mmCIF file of C-alpha atoms in Angstrom:
data_model
loop_
_atom_site.group_PDB
_atom_site.id
_atom_site.type_symbol
_atom_site.label_atom_id
_atom_site.label_comp_id
_atom_site.label_asym_id
_atom_site.label_seq_id
_atom_site.Cartn_x
_atom_site.Cartn_y
_atom_site.Cartn_z
ATOM 1 C CA MET A 1 20.759 108.953 61.484
ATOM 2 C CA VAL A 2 18.644 105.995 62.522
ATOM 3 C CA LEU A 3 20.814 104.813 65.372
ATOM 4 C CA PHE A 4 21.035 108.149 67.235
ATOM 5 C CA PRO A 5 17.251 108.527 67.873
ATOM 6 C CA LEU A 6 17.081 104.798 68.534
ATOM 7 C CA CYS A 7 19.692 105.089 71.293
ATOM 8 C CA LYS A 8 17.666 107.851 72.912
ATOM 9 C CA LEU A 9 14.562 105.722 72.627
ATOM 10 C CA LEU A 10 16.235 102.734 74.307
ATOM 11 C CA SER A 11 17.604 104.938 77.075
ATOM 12 C CA GLY A 12 14.117 106.247 77.849
ATOM 13 C CA SER A 13 15.091 109.878 77.301
ATOM 14 C CA VAL A 14 12.374 110.360 74.655
ATOM 15 C CA ARG A 15 8.858 109.133 74.289
ATOM 16 C CA VAL A 16 7.491 107.953 70.971
ATOM 17 C CA THR A 17 4.153 106.784 69.702
ATOM 18 C CA LYS A 18 3.467 103.216 68.713
ATOM 19 C CA LYS A 19 3.510 104.263 65.043
ATOM 20 C CA GLN A 20 6.958 105.830 65.426
ATOM 21 C CA LEU A 21 8.261 102.694 67.175
ATOM 22 C CA VAL A 22 7.099 100.518 64.270
ATOM 23 C CA LEU A 23 8.797 102.909 61.849
ATOM 24 C CA TYR A 24 12.087 102.751 63.759
ATOM 25 C CA CYS A 25 11.995 98.925 63.782
ATOM 26 C CA LEU A 26 11.342 98.876 60.032
ATOM 27 C CA LEU A 27 14.254 101.241 59.351
ATOM 28 C CA LEU A 28 16.568 99.164 61.536
ATOM 29 C CA SER A 29 15.601 95.979 59.688
ATOM 30 C CA LEU A 30 16.321 97.640 56.346
ATOM 31 C CA LEU A 31 19.717 98.791 57.610
ATOM 32 C CA VAL A 32 20.681 95.272 58.759
ATOM 33 C CA TYR A 33 19.535 93.795 55.435
ATOM 34 C CA PHE A 34 21.598 96.349 53.496
ATOM 35 C CA LEU A 35 24.755 95.618 55.497
ATOM 36 C CA ARG A 36 24.394 91.870 54.999
ATOM 37 C CA TRP A 37 23.752 92.305 51.260
ATOM 38 C CA ARG A 38 26.759 94.578 50.882
ATOM 39 C CA ARG A 39 29.054 92.091 52.643
ATOM 40 C CA ALA A 40 27.856 89.215 50.425
ATOM 41 C CA VAL A 41 28.416 91.212 47.241
ATOM 42 C CA LEU A 42 31.908 92.309 48.216
ATOM 43 C CA LYS A 43 33.017 88.834 49.298
ATOM 44 C CA VAL A 44 35.311 87.212 46.699
ATOM 45 C CA ASP A 45 35.056 83.440 46.739
ATOM 46 C CA THR A 46 38.289 81.477 47.144
ATOM 47 C CA HIS A 47 37.173 78.881 44.588
ATOM 48 C CA PRO A 48 36.470 80.453 41.179
ATOM 49 C CA LEU A 49 34.358 78.620 38.639
ATOM 50 C CA PRO A 50 35.968 76.484 35.946
ATOM 51 C CA LEU A 51 36.655 77.967 32.539
ATOM 52 C CA SER A 52 33.647 79.113 30.545
ATOM 53 C CA LEU A 53 33.357 79.944 26.887
ATOM 54 C CA GLU A 54 32.457 83.239 25.298
ATOM 55 C CA ALA A 55 29.936 82.062 22.720
ATOM 56 C CA GLU A 56 30.477 84.613 19.976
ATOM 57 C CA SER A 57 34.248 85.075 19.912
ATOM 58 C CA GLY A 58 35.177 81.565 21.035
ATOM 59 C CA SER A 59 37.757 83.030 23.428
ATOM 60 C CA VAL A 60 38.281 81.514 26.848
ATOM 61 C CA VAL A 61 37.393 83.626 29.871
ATOM 62 C CA ARG A 62 37.195 82.982 33.610
ATOM 63 C CA ASP A 63 34.042 83.957 35.447
ATOM 64 C CA ILE A 64 34.455 86.404 38.333
ATOM 65 C CA VAL A 65 32.682 84.645 41.168
ATOM 66 C CA VAL A 66 31.205 86.412 44.153
ATOM 67 C CA GLY A 67 29.071 85.090 46.955
ATOM 68 C CA SER A 68 29.261 82.064 49.209
ATOM 69 C CA VAL A 69 30.630 78.611 48.470
ATOM 70 C CA GLU A 70 27.027 77.393 48.446
ATOM 71 C CA GLU A 71 26.192 79.884 45.701
ATOM 72 C CA GLN A 72 29.207 78.744 43.703
ATOM 73 C CA GLN A 73 28.158 75.099 43.963
ATOM 74 C CA GLN A 74 24.782 76.061 42.513
ATOM 75 C CA ARG A 75 26.545 77.496 39.445
ATOM 76 C CA LEU A 76 28.524 74.338 38.654
ATOM 77 C CA PRO A 77 27.164 72.238 35.759
ATOM 78 C CA LEU A 78 25.681 69.104 37.296
ATOM 79 C CA GLU A 79 24.553 67.252 34.184
ATOM 80 C CA THR A 80 25.808 66.539 30.677
ATOM 81 C CA SER A 81 23.802 67.300 27.550
ATOM 82 C CA TRP A 82 22.726 63.621 27.389
ATOM 83 C CA GLY A 83 21.520 63.550 30.993
ATOM 84 C CA ALA A 84 24.461 61.862 32.745
ATOM 85 C CA PRO A 85 25.475 63.299 36.142
ATOM 86 C CA LEU A 86 28.562 65.537 36.117
ATOM 87 C CA VAL A 87 30.020 64.829 39.534
ATOM 88 C CA TRP A 88 31.398 67.429 41.957
ATOM 89 C CA GLY A 89 32.110 65.813 45.307
ATOM 90 C CA ASP A 90 30.478 68.412 47.552
ATOM 91 C CA SER A 91 27.318 68.967 45.503
ATOM 92 C CA ASN A 92 23.873 67.942 46.695
ATOM 93 C CA GLY A 93 23.712 65.501 43.810
ATOM 94 C CA SER A 94 26.806 63.707 45.078
ATOM 95 C CA ALA A 95 25.342 63.569 48.578
ATOM 96 C CA TRP A 96 22.230 61.912 47.145
ATOM 97 C CA ARG A 97 24.334 59.464 45.159
ATOM 98 C CA ARG A 98 26.282 58.494 48.282
ATOM 99 C CA ALA A 99 23.005 58.039 50.171
ATOM 100 C CA GLU A 100 21.783 55.618 47.485
ATOM 101 C CA PHE A 101 24.745 53.320 48.159
ATOM 102 C CA ALA A 102 24.886 53.811 51.935
ATOM 103 C CA HIS A 103 22.987 50.631 52.761
ATOM 104 C CA ARG A 104 24.399 48.459 49.992
ATOM 105 C CA SER A 105 27.271 46.021 50.351
ATOM 106 C CA ILE A 106 29.517 46.843 47.396
ATOM 107 C CA ARG A 107 32.845 45.351 46.376
ATOM 108 C CA THR A 108 34.939 47.597 44.168
ATOM 109 C CA GLY A 109 38.270 46.929 42.516
ATOM 110 C CA LEU A 110 40.964 49.570 42.107
ATOM 111 C CA LEU A 111 43.330 48.463 39.364
ATOM 112 C CA THR A 112 46.702 50.048 38.640
ATOM 113 C CA LEU A 113 49.765 49.234 36.570
ATOM 114 C CA ALA A 114 53.128 49.691 38.320
ATOM 115 C CA VAL A 115 55.939 48.694 35.977
ATOM 116 C CA GLY A 116 59.454 49.971 35.439
ATOM 117 C CA PRO A 117 60.142 53.351 37.085
ATOM 118 C CA TYR A 118 56.451 53.827 37.852
ATOM 119 C CA GLY A 119 56.735 51.286 40.660
ATOM 120 C CA HIS A 120 58.333 54.122 42.604
ATOM 121 C CA PHE A 121 54.884 55.694 43.109
ATOM 122 C CA LEU A 122 53.094 52.533 44.249
ATOM 123 C CA ARG A 123 53.350 52.835 48.035
ATOM 124 C CA ARG A 124 52.237 56.458 48.047
ATOM 125 C CA PHE A 125 49.346 55.538 45.744
ATOM 126 C CA LEU A 126 48.167 52.708 48.008
ATOM 127 C CA SER A 127 48.577 54.719 51.207
ATOM 128 C CA SER A 128 46.500 57.583 49.842
ATOM 129 C CA ALA A 129 43.851 55.185 48.509
ATOM 130 C CA GLU A 130 43.586 53.639 51.962
ATOM 131 C CA LEU A 131 42.718 57.065 53.342
ATOM 132 C CA TYR A 132 40.420 58.407 50.660
ATOM 133 C CA PHE A 133 39.197 55.842 48.097
ATOM 134 C CA LEU A 134 35.639 54.719 48.914
ATOM 135 C CA PRO A 135 36.148 55.057 52.691
ATOM 136 C CA GLY A 136 34.112 52.527 54.664
ATOM 137 C CA ASN A 137 33.574 50.286 51.633
ATOM 138 C CA THR A 138 35.106 46.963 50.553
ATOM 139 C CA VAL A 139 37.955 47.544 48.100
ATOM 140 C CA VAL A 140 40.260 45.088 46.358
ATOM 141 C CA TYR A 141 43.514 46.553 44.996
ATOM 142 C CA TYR A 142 44.776 44.901 41.827
ATOM 143 C CA VAL A 143 48.421 45.790 41.235
ATOM 144 C CA LEU A 144 49.852 44.730 37.891
ATOM 145 C CA THR A 145 53.608 44.888 38.322
ATOM 146 C CA ASP A 146 56.875 43.545 36.943
ATOM 147 C CA SER A 147 58.431 43.809 40.443
ATOM 148 C CA PRO A 148 56.194 41.943 42.929
ATOM 149 C CA ARG A 149 58.954 42.046 45.554
ATOM 150 C CA ALA A 150 58.688 45.826 45.624
ATOM 151 C CA LEU A 151 55.635 45.328 47.826
ATOM 152 C CA ASP A 152 57.638 43.572 50.550
ATOM 153 C CA PRO A 153 56.786 44.346 53.261
ATOM 154 C CA PRO A 154 53.193 44.869 52.116
ATOM 155 C CA THR A 155 51.417 48.160 52.748
ATOM 156 C CA PRO A 156 49.190 47.892 55.874
ATOM 157 C CA LEU A 157 45.533 47.678 54.867
ATOM 158 C CA GLY A 158 42.420 48.501 56.846
ATOM 159 C CA PRO A 159 39.288 46.374 57.408
ATOM 160 C CA GLY A 160 37.556 45.362 54.203
ATOM 161 C CA ARG A 161 40.652 46.019 52.083
ATOM 162 C CA GLU A 162 42.492 43.360 50.098
ATOM 163 C CA LEU A 163 45.533 43.327 47.816
ATOM 164 C CA ARG A 164 46.008 41.189 44.709
ATOM 165 C CA VAL A 165 49.403 41.282 43.002
ATOM 166 C CA VAL A 166 49.305 40.347 39.311
ATOM 167 C CA PRO A 167 52.788 39.713 37.838
ATOM 168 C CA VAL A 168 53.276 41.082 34.308
ATOM 169 C CA ALA A 169 56.205 41.204 31.910
ATOM 170 C CA GLU A 170 58.452 44.238 31.885
ATOM 171 C CA MET A 171 57.270 46.941 29.470
ATOM 172 C CA PRO A 172 60.178 49.323 28.826
ATOM 173 C CA GLY A 173 59.312 52.842 27.776
ATOM 174 C CA TRP A 174 56.144 54.870 28.249
ATOM 175 C CA GLU A 175 54.933 54.330 24.688
ATOM 176 C CA HIS A 176 55.060 50.528 24.998
ATOM 177 C CA LEU A 177 53.268 50.789 28.327
ATOM 178 C CA ALA A 178 50.528 53.043 26.962
ATOM 179 C CA GLN A 179 50.035 50.903 23.857
ATOM 180 C CA GLY A 180 49.747 47.668 25.832
ATOM 181 C CA ARG A 181 47.898 48.731 28.959
ATOM 182 C CA MET A 182 44.351 48.343 27.615
ATOM 183 C CA ALA A 183 45.051 44.732 26.626
ATOM 184 C CA LEU A 184 46.439 44.002 30.105
ATOM 185 C CA LEU A 185 43.430 45.587 31.801
ATOM 186 C CA ALA A 186 40.991 43.635 29.637
ATOM 187 C CA ALA A 187 42.761 40.330 30.326
ATOM 188 C CA THR A 188 42.922 40.965 34.085
ATOM 189 C CA ILE A 189 39.266 41.933 34.321
ATOM 190 C CA LYS A 190 38.237 38.859 32.327
ATOM 191 C CA ASP A 191 40.440 36.401 34.222
ATOM 192 C CA SER A 192 39.902 37.485 37.830
ATOM 193 C CA VAL A 193 38.449 40.921 38.575
ATOM 194 C CA ARG A 194 34.926 40.303 37.253
ATOM 195 C CA HIS A 195 34.590 37.240 39.496
ATOM 196 C CA GLU A 196 35.462 39.140 42.675
ATOM 197 C CA VAL A 197 34.034 42.677 42.492
ATOM 198 C CA GLU A 198 31.032 44.522 41.067
ATOM 199 C CA TYR A 199 32.766 47.749 40.037
ATOM 200 C CA VAL A 200 36.310 48.358 38.896
ATOM 201 C CA PHE A 201 38.261 51.610 38.475
ATOM 202 C CA CYS A 202 41.531 51.970 36.616
ATOM 203 C CA MET A 203 43.939 54.619 37.856
ATOM 204 C CA ASP A 204 47.461 55.667 36.919
ATOM 205 C CA VAL A 205 49.832 54.732 39.719
ATOM 206 C CA ASP A 206 51.593 58.110 39.702
ATOM 207 C CA GLN A 207 48.565 59.726 41.325
ATOM 208 C CA GLU A 208 47.788 60.604 44.914
ATOM 209 C CA LEU A 209 44.361 60.885 46.501
ATOM 210 C CA VAL A 210 44.248 63.988 48.689
ATOM 211 C CA ALA A 211 40.520 64.226 49.553
ATOM 212 C CA PRO A 212 37.627 61.756 49.829
ATOM 213 C CA VAL A 213 36.527 59.943 46.676
ATOM 214 C CA GLY A 214 33.256 58.318 47.666
ATOM 215 C CA THR A 215 30.466 56.285 46.141
ATOM 216 C CA GLU A 216 29.333 59.329 44.162
ATOM 217 C CA ILE A 217 31.732 58.057 41.465
ATOM 218 C CA LEU A 218 29.920 54.745 40.946
ATOM 219 C CA GLY A 219 28.113 54.185 37.663
ATOM 220 C CA GLU A 220 27.826 51.817 34.722
ATOM 221 C CA LEU A 221 30.541 53.542 32.663
ATOM 222 C CA VAL A 222 32.500 56.358 34.295
ATOM 223 C CA ALA A 223 34.915 58.797 32.644
ATOM 224 C CA THR A 224 36.857 61.774 34.020
ATOM 225 C CA LEU A 225 37.240 65.206 32.439
ATOM 226 C CA HIS A 226 40.752 66.294 31.505
ATOM 227 C CA PRO A 227 41.635 69.223 33.826
ATOM 228 C CA GLU A 228 43.536 71.227 31.205
ATOM 229 C CA LEU A 229 40.786 70.905 28.601
ATOM 230 C CA TYR A 230 37.658 71.302 30.699
ATOM 231 C CA GLY A 231 35.791 74.380 29.477
ATOM 232 C CA MET A 232 38.073 74.807 26.488
ATOM 233 C CA PRO A 233 36.729 75.154 22.916
ATOM 234 C CA ARG A 234 36.235 71.812 21.208
ATOM 235 C CA HIS A 235 38.734 72.653 18.452
ATOM 236 C CA THR A 236 41.519 72.630 21.069
ATOM 237 C CA PHE A 237 40.868 68.992 22.029
ATOM 238 C CA PRO A 238 43.775 66.742 20.962
ATOM 239 C CA TYR A 239 41.582 64.204 19.207
ATOM 240 C CA GLU A 240 43.222 62.013 16.598
ATOM 241 C CA HIS A 241 43.163 63.823 13.222
ATOM 242 C CA GLU A 242 44.654 61.095 11.015
ATOM 243 C CA PRO A 243 41.689 59.738 8.975
ATOM 244 C CA ALA A 244 43.328 56.342 8.532
ATOM 245 C CA SER A 245 43.533 55.781 12.286
ATOM 246 C CA LEU A 246 40.732 53.943 14.067
ATOM 247 C CA ALA A 247 40.962 56.616 16.791
ATOM 248 C CA HIS A 248 40.086 59.350 14.274
ATOM 249 C CA VAL A 249 37.439 61.877 15.377
ATOM 250 C CA GLU A 250 35.509 64.010 12.894
ATOM 251 C CA GLU A 251 35.280 67.787 13.344
ATOM 252 C CA ASP A 252 31.655 67.666 14.434
ATOM 253 C CA GLU A 253 32.100 64.825 16.943
ATOM 254 C CA GLY A 254 32.837 64.860 20.650
ATOM 255 C CA ASP A 255 31.427 66.513 23.770
ATOM 256 C CA TYR A 256 34.362 66.535 26.196
ATOM 257 C CA TYR A 257 37.958 65.401 26.277
ATOM 258 C CA TYR A 258 38.509 62.661 28.857
ATOM 259 C CA THR A 259 41.718 61.796 30.669
ATOM 260 C CA SER A 260 43.093 58.249 30.767
ATOM 261 C CA GLU A 261 44.221 58.731 34.377
ATOM 262 C CA LEU A 262 40.919 57.535 35.871
ATOM 263 C CA TYR A 263 37.958 55.635 34.439
ATOM 264 C CA GLY A 264 35.791 52.758 35.569
ATOM 265 C CA GLY A 265 32.306 51.404 36.159
ATOM 266 C CA LEU A 266 30.664 48.008 36.198
ATOM 267 C CA CYS A 267 33.147 45.234 35.369
ATOM 268 C CA ALA A 268 31.305 44.199 32.208
ATOM 269 C CA ASP A 269 31.249 47.768 30.846
ATOM 270 C CA VAL A 270 34.890 48.492 31.652
ATOM 271 C CA TYR A 271 35.946 45.170 30.132
ATOM 272 C CA ALA A 272 34.027 45.933 26.937
ATOM 273 C CA MET A 273 35.734 49.322 26.680
ATOM 274 C CA ALA A 274 39.251 48.035 27.406
ATOM 275 C CA GLN A 275 38.820 45.144 24.992
ATOM 276 C CA ALA A 276 37.502 47.375 22.204
ATOM 277 C CA CYS A 277 40.290 49.929 22.673
ATOM 278 C CA SER A 278 42.981 47.248 22.732
ATOM 279 C CA GLN A 279 41.694 45.815 19.453
ATOM 280 C CA LEU A 280 41.687 49.248 17.806
ATOM 281 C CA ILE A 281 45.249 49.860 19.011
ATOM 282 C CA LEU A 282 46.391 46.479 17.648
ATOM 283 C CA GLN A 283 44.770 47.083 14.254
ATOM 284 C CA ASP A 284 46.422 50.503 13.967
ATOM 285 C CA GLN A 285 49.785 48.998 14.940
ATOM 286 C CA GLU A 286 49.443 46.450 12.140
ATOM 287 C CA LYS A 287 48.984 49.365 9.723
ATOM 288 C CA GLY A 288 51.996 51.177 11.180
ATOM 289 C CA LEU A 289 49.809 53.850 12.787
ATOM 290 C CA ARG A 290 50.019 55.313 16.268
ATOM 291 C CA ALA A 291 47.473 57.799 17.592
ATOM 292 C CA ARG A 292 48.827 61.115 18.844
ATOM 293 C CA GLY A 293 47.406 60.590 22.336
ATOM 294 C CA LEU A 294 48.235 56.866 22.452
ATOM 295 C CA GLU A 295 45.629 54.978 24.502
ATOM 296 C CA GLU A 296 43.859 58.207 25.507
ATOM 297 C CA SER A 297 42.947 58.807 21.862
ATOM 298 C CA TYR A 298 41.221 55.419 21.609
ATOM 299 C CA LEU A 299 39.522 55.962 24.974
ATOM 300 C CA ASN A 300 38.025 59.222 23.709
ATOM 301 C CA ARG A 301 36.985 57.605 20.418
ATOM 302 C CA TYR A 302 35.149 54.864 22.325
ATOM 303 C CA LEU A 303 33.428 57.346 24.665
ATOM 304 C CA ILE A 304 32.110 59.310 21.713
ATOM 305 C CA ASN A 305 30.473 56.153 20.371
ATOM 306 C CA ARG A 306 29.255 55.097 23.804
ATOM 307 C CA ARG A 307 28.793 58.063 26.070
ATOM 308 C CA PRO A 308 29.576 57.498 29.766
ATOM 309 C CA THR A 309 26.695 57.191 32.208
ATOM 310 C CA CYS A 310 28.622 59.190 34.810
ATOM 311 C CA VAL A 311 31.194 61.949 34.210
ATOM 312 C CA LEU A 312 33.623 62.977 36.948
ATOM 313 C CA SER A 313 34.668 66.614 37.150
ATOM 314 C CA PRO A 314 38.359 67.659 37.077
ATOM 315 C CA GLU A 315 38.344 67.381 40.886
ATOM 316 C CA TYR A 316 39.080 63.694 40.316
ATOM 317 C CA SER A 317 42.087 64.247 38.043
ATOM 318 C CA TRP A 318 44.049 67.418 38.648
ATOM 319 C CA TRP A 319 47.610 68.669 38.611
ATOM 320 C CA ASP A 320 49.301 71.998 39.193
ATOM 321 C CA SER A 321 49.284 73.630 35.781
ATOM 322 C CA ALA A 322 48.611 77.093 34.395
ATOM 323 C CA LEU A 323 46.027 75.463 32.104
ATOM 324 C CA ALA A 324 44.251 73.369 34.741
ATOM 325 C CA ALA A 325 40.718 74.463 35.584
ATOM 326 C CA ASP A 326 40.107 75.800 39.075
ATOM 327 C CA VAL A 327 38.034 73.354 41.110
ATOM 328 C CA PRO A 328 36.300 73.603 44.500
ATOM 329 C CA THR A 329 38.245 70.605 45.880
ATOM 330 C CA ARG A 330 41.277 68.766 44.562
ATOM 331 C CA ARG A 331 40.618 65.094 45.177
ATOM 332 C CA VAL A 332 43.109 63.223 42.971
ATOM 333 C CA VAL A 333 46.416 64.827 41.983
ATOM 334 C CA SER A 334 48.686 63.493 39.241
ATOM 335 C CA LEU A 335 52.184 63.550 40.730
ATOM 336 C CA GLY A 336 53.672 62.349 37.463
ATOM 337 C CA ARG A 337 52.247 65.235 35.443
ATOM 338 C CA GLN A 338 53.372 67.747 38.049
ATOM 339 C CA CYS A 339 56.839 66.236 38.231
ATOM 340 C CA ASP A 340 57.227 66.592 34.461
ATOM 341 C CA THR A 341 57.087 70.377 34.846
ATOM 342 C CA LEU A 342 59.652 70.641 37.668
ATOM 343 C CA GLU A 343 63.365 71.350 37.612
ATOM 344 C CA PRO A 344 65.637 68.425 38.621
ATOM 345 C CA GLN A 345 66.183 69.779 42.141
ATOM 346 C CA LYS A 346 62.446 70.261 42.701
ATOM 347 C CA ARG A 347 61.778 66.782 41.342
ATOM 348 C CA GLN A 348 64.102 65.353 43.967
ATOM 349 C CA GLU A 349 62.461 67.414 46.723
ATOM 350 C CA GLN A 350 59.034 66.169 45.653
ATOM 351 C CA ASP A 351 60.287 62.561 45.575
ATOM 352 C CA CYS A 352 59.347 62.223 41.893
#
């Protein structure tokens, strides 16, 4: 209707007044605007928002997200209720955080425990960290292991990367490992790490970095949101319910549930947390108590008392699960958690 007279006008077959020409231009602009608006509304984004809560019923629903990736990023929560940044790697806030550290010389430690069968994941862990952990920055890897020879020949490291192997005694069984890890981390940070680096991050060795993890993660005390519990109602959090346990959390306590797969910060703050958690674990052991989430329960108890200054989104700890929140970018994937859900043949194919 608009285009047909316009074609005649452009061909010179009809003459129009200046007023009519202005009207045609206005109609054409409105048509173009409508088509662009319609395409934006109909576009379904490939990265839906994380889980959100329906306030009245308490049921969990997923938002239906339309629009561009930029619009989606604007919808992501970027701050906690106490004012700490909630980090998504591609947000403007993360870009600003990276810019703050761009001209600083920073030494960061990446500490992991590779004992027993978990040593199997070590080379993949280190190789992926070389690619994606704080690229362009100085990093010292601290590997606590009961099999130092497993690193022969050593994994090739890039400029500004160093490896420290810390021999530890064998710790058979996951429960023994989880119960004793905080004490090992505290001792290692006190004895060597704090003298060599400014920041330190503790990561499970059965993880793989699959996208950049930059200086946006740096902070005084950093915790990571559990991917299967992000956006879930608080009553679903597996806090410790035994009142006699020092990991016990009251019904009205807690903001988020944090994973033990990745946490860190300034050496002094991480040491204080690891030391406090290890003491709580030891005291519960003396009473014959064991928290339901092992060290993760004590980690969450501590972070309720002393809220983190920086909270990482589930992008930084994710695994393929029906319960895991959808995220814009998967940056750290837990191979161990994914392997636990696979059939034996698939486990072998995935090199679990």
